[in-house]
Structures are given as structure tokens and as C-alpha cells.
């Protein structure tokens, strides 16, 4: 239940999701009964879910292609939470966005960041500069 939440995304993301939905529909037509329909928008050509490492592999390629440090999907989630903390978003809201079952879970993971002097936005601006 905690993994279902509503988020705002830019139009660029909505366009990509629509393109992927259209591709999935084409794959369903092309493969017929062979297609394993799990209702996913991002999946393999046969409808099966991607492997656990597929997103990190794709993200690694993307980072390398653009000359920025390699980062994992989990690190992106951590960065997202850290930026929200730096922007003074209430911890209860961050907890809900991350799908944590309680605010104490969020506090437990990010309390060090709340008290840390290093600013993640400054770090990103210094480290994530394409070459």
C-alpha cells in the first residue's frame, strides 16, 4: 500500500510514459498470447518486469554517456530526500513521498543529513558537471 502514491512530474516525463504505453500496446499486438501482461509501462518486450539491476545498468550508461559520476537508483532516492530536507519540506511530507510507514523511519535514515554541514545541492553543482 505504501508504494502507491501520487507525484507531480513534468510534461517531458508524461510524454515519455505515453510513448512507452504506446510501445507496450504494439508489443502486445505483435506477440499476442506470448506477451505476459502485468500492466507495466516499463518492462521487457515480452511484458515481463525488468531485472532488479536493469535500472542501475541503464542509469550507469546514462551517467557515463553524459560524463557525470555514476550513481545508483537508490542514491537518486537518497539525493531526492536530502534536497527536500534542505528545502525545508516537512519531514512528514518527505516520509509520505518516500513511502515510509512512519516519520521515525525517515528521521532515522536522514537525521545525520539534517545535522550535516555539507549541502547536497552545492555538492551536486560541483560534482555533476558534464565533461
mmCIF file of C-alpha atoms in Angstrom:
data_model
loop_
_atom_site.group_PDB
_atom_site.id
_atom_site.type_symbol
_atom_site.label_atom_id
_atom_site.label_comp_id
_atom_site.label_asym_id
_atom_site.label_seq_id
_atom_site.Cartn_x
_atom_site.Cartn_y
_atom_site.Cartn_z
ATOM 1 C CA UNK A 1 0.000 0.000 0.000
ATOM 2 C CA UNK A 2 2.866 2.428 0.810
ATOM 3 C CA UNK A 3 4.313 2.038 -2.677
ATOM 4 C CA UNK A 4 1.233 3.652 -4.253
ATOM 5 C CA UNK A 5 1.395 7.435 -4.131
ATOM 6 C CA UNK A 6 0.655 10.427 -6.313
ATOM 7 C CA UNK A 7 3.578 12.515 -7.520
ATOM 8 C CA UNK A 8 3.929 15.559 -9.754
ATOM 9 C CA UNK A 9 6.025 15.065 -12.863
ATOM 10 C CA UNK A 10 6.993 17.439 -15.657
ATOM 11 C CA UNK A 11 5.315 17.162 -19.075
ATOM 12 C CA UNK A 12 8.502 15.617 -20.510
ATOM 13 C CA UNK A 13 8.045 12.596 -18.216
ATOM 14 C CA UNK A 14 4.345 12.322 -19.068
ATOM 15 C CA UNK A 15 5.221 12.333 -22.779
ATOM 16 C CA UNK A 16 7.782 9.567 -22.260
ATOM 17 C CA UNK A 17 5.274 7.497 -20.282
ATOM 18 C CA UNK A 18 2.739 7.881 -23.085
ATOM 19 C CA UNK A 19 5.360 6.808 -25.665
ATOM 20 C CA UNK A 20 6.166 3.743 -23.565
ATOM 21 C CA UNK A 21 2.471 2.901 -23.188
ATOM 22 C CA UNK A 22 2.091 3.021 -26.968
ATOM 23 C CA UNK A 23 5.148 0.774 -27.379
ATOM 24 C CA UNK A 24 3.738 -1.719 -24.859
ATOM 25 C CA UNK A 25 0.464 -1.826 -26.798
ATOM 26 C CA UNK A 26 2.391 -2.514 -30.023
ATOM 27 C CA UNK A 27 4.346 -5.297 -28.287
ATOM 28 C CA UNK A 28 1.064 -6.818 -27.033
ATOM 29 C CA UNK A 29 -0.343 -6.840 -30.578
ATOM 30 C CA UNK A 30 2.869 -8.199 -32.081
ATOM 31 C CA UNK A 31 3.355 -11.013 -29.534
ATOM 32 C CA UNK A 32 -0.280 -11.883 -28.841
ATOM 33 C CA UNK A 33 -0.628 -14.707 -26.294
ATOM 34 C CA UNK A 34 3.135 -14.811 -25.738
ATOM 35 C CA UNK A 35 3.012 -11.332 -24.172
ATOM 36 C CA UNK A 36 2.904 -11.524 -20.361
ATOM 37 C CA UNK A 37 0.597 -8.643 -19.440
ATOM 38 C CA UNK A 38 1.356 -7.434 -15.914
ATOM 39 C CA UNK A 39 0.075 -3.919 -16.553
ATOM 40 C CA UNK A 40 3.580 -2.410 -16.634
ATOM 41 C CA UNK A 41 4.586 0.584 -18.721
ATOM 42 C CA UNK A 42 8.300 -0.041 -18.294
ATOM 43 C CA UNK A 43 9.030 -3.703 -18.966
ATOM 44 C CA UNK A 44 10.796 -6.094 -21.278
ATOM 45 C CA UNK A 45 9.464 -6.545 -24.829
ATOM 46 C CA UNK A 46 7.591 -9.666 -23.686
ATOM 47 C CA UNK A 47 5.850 -7.811 -20.812
ATOM 48 C CA UNK A 48 7.907 -9.339 -18.029
ATOM 49 C CA UNK A 49 9.337 -6.993 -15.423
ATOM 50 C CA UNK A 50 12.896 -5.728 -15.788
ATOM 51 C CA UNK A 51 15.519 -7.346 -13.586
ATOM 52 C CA UNK A 52 16.386 -5.676 -10.289
ATOM 53 C CA UNK A 53 19.649 -4.428 -11.778
ATOM 54 C CA UNK A 54 18.235 -3.186 -15.112
ATOM 55 C CA UNK A 55 17.555 0.364 -13.882
ATOM 56 C CA UNK A 56 21.035 0.702 -12.384
ATOM 57 C CA UNK A 57 22.630 -0.627 -15.584
ATOM 58 C CA UNK A 58 20.659 1.894 -17.676
ATOM 59 C CA UNK A 59 21.481 4.707 -15.232
ATOM 60 C CA UNK A 60 25.189 3.815 -15.297
ATOM 61 C CA UNK A 61 25.199 4.006 -19.106
ATOM 62 C CA UNK A 62 23.367 7.338 -18.961
ATOM 63 C CA UNK A 63 25.840 8.792 -16.457
ATOM 64 C CA UNK A 64 28.875 7.606 -18.423
ATOM 65 C CA UNK A 65 27.444 8.855 -21.724
ATOM 66 C CA UNK A 66 26.934 12.315 -20.198
ATOM 67 C CA UNK A 67 30.260 12.448 -18.348
ATOM 68 C CA UNK A 68 28.810 12.671 -14.841
ATOM 69 C CA UNK A 69 29.603 10.492 -11.810
ATOM 70 C CA UNK A 70 27.872 7.118 -11.800
ATOM 71 C CA UNK A 71 25.001 6.981 -9.331
ATOM 72 C CA UNK A 72 22.503 4.257 -8.396
ATOM 73 C CA UNK A 73 18.720 4.461 -8.313
ATOM 74 C CA UNK A 74 18.887 4.208 -4.522
ATOM 75 C CA UNK A 75 21.335 7.123 -4.465
ATOM 76 C CA UNK A 76 18.887 9.201 -6.532
ATOM 77 C CA UNK A 77 16.189 8.466 -3.943
ATOM 78 C CA UNK A 78 18.557 9.477 -1.167
ATOM 79 C CA UNK A 79 19.511 12.665 -3.037
ATOM 80 C CA UNK A 80 15.820 13.481 -3.571
ATOM 81 C CA UNK A 81 15.111 13.172 0.162
ATOM 82 C CA UNK A 82 18.184 15.204 1.046
ATOM 83 C CA UNK A 83 17.227 18.037 -1.305
ATOM 84 C CA UNK A 84 13.728 18.093 0.190
ATOM 85 C CA UNK A 85 15.264 18.350 3.668
ATOM 86 C CA UNK A 86 17.488 21.219 2.524
ATOM 87 C CA UNK A 87 14.441 22.941 1.059
ATOM 88 C CA UNK A 88 12.750 22.719 4.490
ATOM 89 C CA UNK A 89 9.991 20.377 3.323
ATOM 90 C CA UNK A 90 8.311 18.981 6.464
ATOM 91 C CA UNK A 91 9.628 15.560 7.473
ATOM 92 C CA UNK A 92 6.070 14.177 7.486
ATOM 93 C CA UNK A 93 5.684 15.122 3.823
ATOM 94 C CA UNK A 94 9.085 13.644 2.897
ATOM 95 C CA UNK A 95 8.139 10.460 4.722
ATOM 96 C CA UNK A 96 4.906 10.202 2.721
ATOM 97 C CA UNK A 97 6.701 10.878 -0.578
ATOM 98 C CA UNK A 98 9.247 8.159 0.173
ATOM 99 C CA UNK A 99 6.533 5.713 1.211
ATOM 100 C CA UNK A 100 7.926 5.202 4.696
ATOM 101 C CA UNK A 101 5.467 3.653 7.134
ATOM 102 C CA UNK A 102 6.317 6.221 9.798
ATOM 103 C CA UNK A 103 8.068 9.562 10.191
ATOM 104 C CA UNK A 104 10.504 7.934 12.607
ATOM 105 C CA UNK A 105 11.803 5.734 9.774
ATOM 106 C CA UNK A 106 12.532 8.814 7.679
ATOM 107 C CA UNK A 107 14.148 10.578 10.628
ATOM 108 C CA UNK A 108 16.274 7.510 11.372
ATOM 109 C CA UNK A 109 17.690 7.425 7.835
ATOM 110 C CA UNK A 110 18.129 11.161 7.368
ATOM 111 C CA UNK A 111 18.811 12.619 10.823
ATOM 112 C CA UNK A 112 22.545 12.731 10.028
ATOM 113 C CA UNK A 113 21.824 14.768 6.931
ATOM 114 C CA UNK A 114 19.610 17.168 8.837
ATOM 115 C CA UNK A 115 22.540 17.965 11.135
ATOM 116 C CA UNK A 116 25.247 17.738 8.467
ATOM 117 C CA UNK A 117 27.054 20.870 7.339
ATOM 118 C CA UNK A 118 27.586 19.613 3.782
ATOM 119 C CA UNK A 119 24.973 20.869 1.374
ATOM 120 C CA UNK A 120 23.864 18.259 -1.197
ATOM 121 C CA UNK A 121 22.824 20.910 -3.725
ATOM 122 C CA UNK A 122 26.290 22.516 -3.593
ATOM 123 C CA UNK A 123 27.858 19.045 -3.850
ATOM 124 C CA UNK A 124 25.772 18.223 -6.924
ATOM 125 C CA UNK A 125 26.596 21.542 -8.549
ATOM 126 C CA UNK A 126 30.296 20.842 -8.043
ATOM 127 C CA UNK A 127 30.375 17.120 -8.920
ATOM 128 C CA UNK A 128 27.672 16.612 -11.517
ATOM 129 C CA UNK A 129 29.075 18.818 -14.241
ATOM 130 C CA UNK A 130 29.105 17.102 -17.642
ATOM 131 C CA UNK A 131 32.535 16.848 -19.245
#
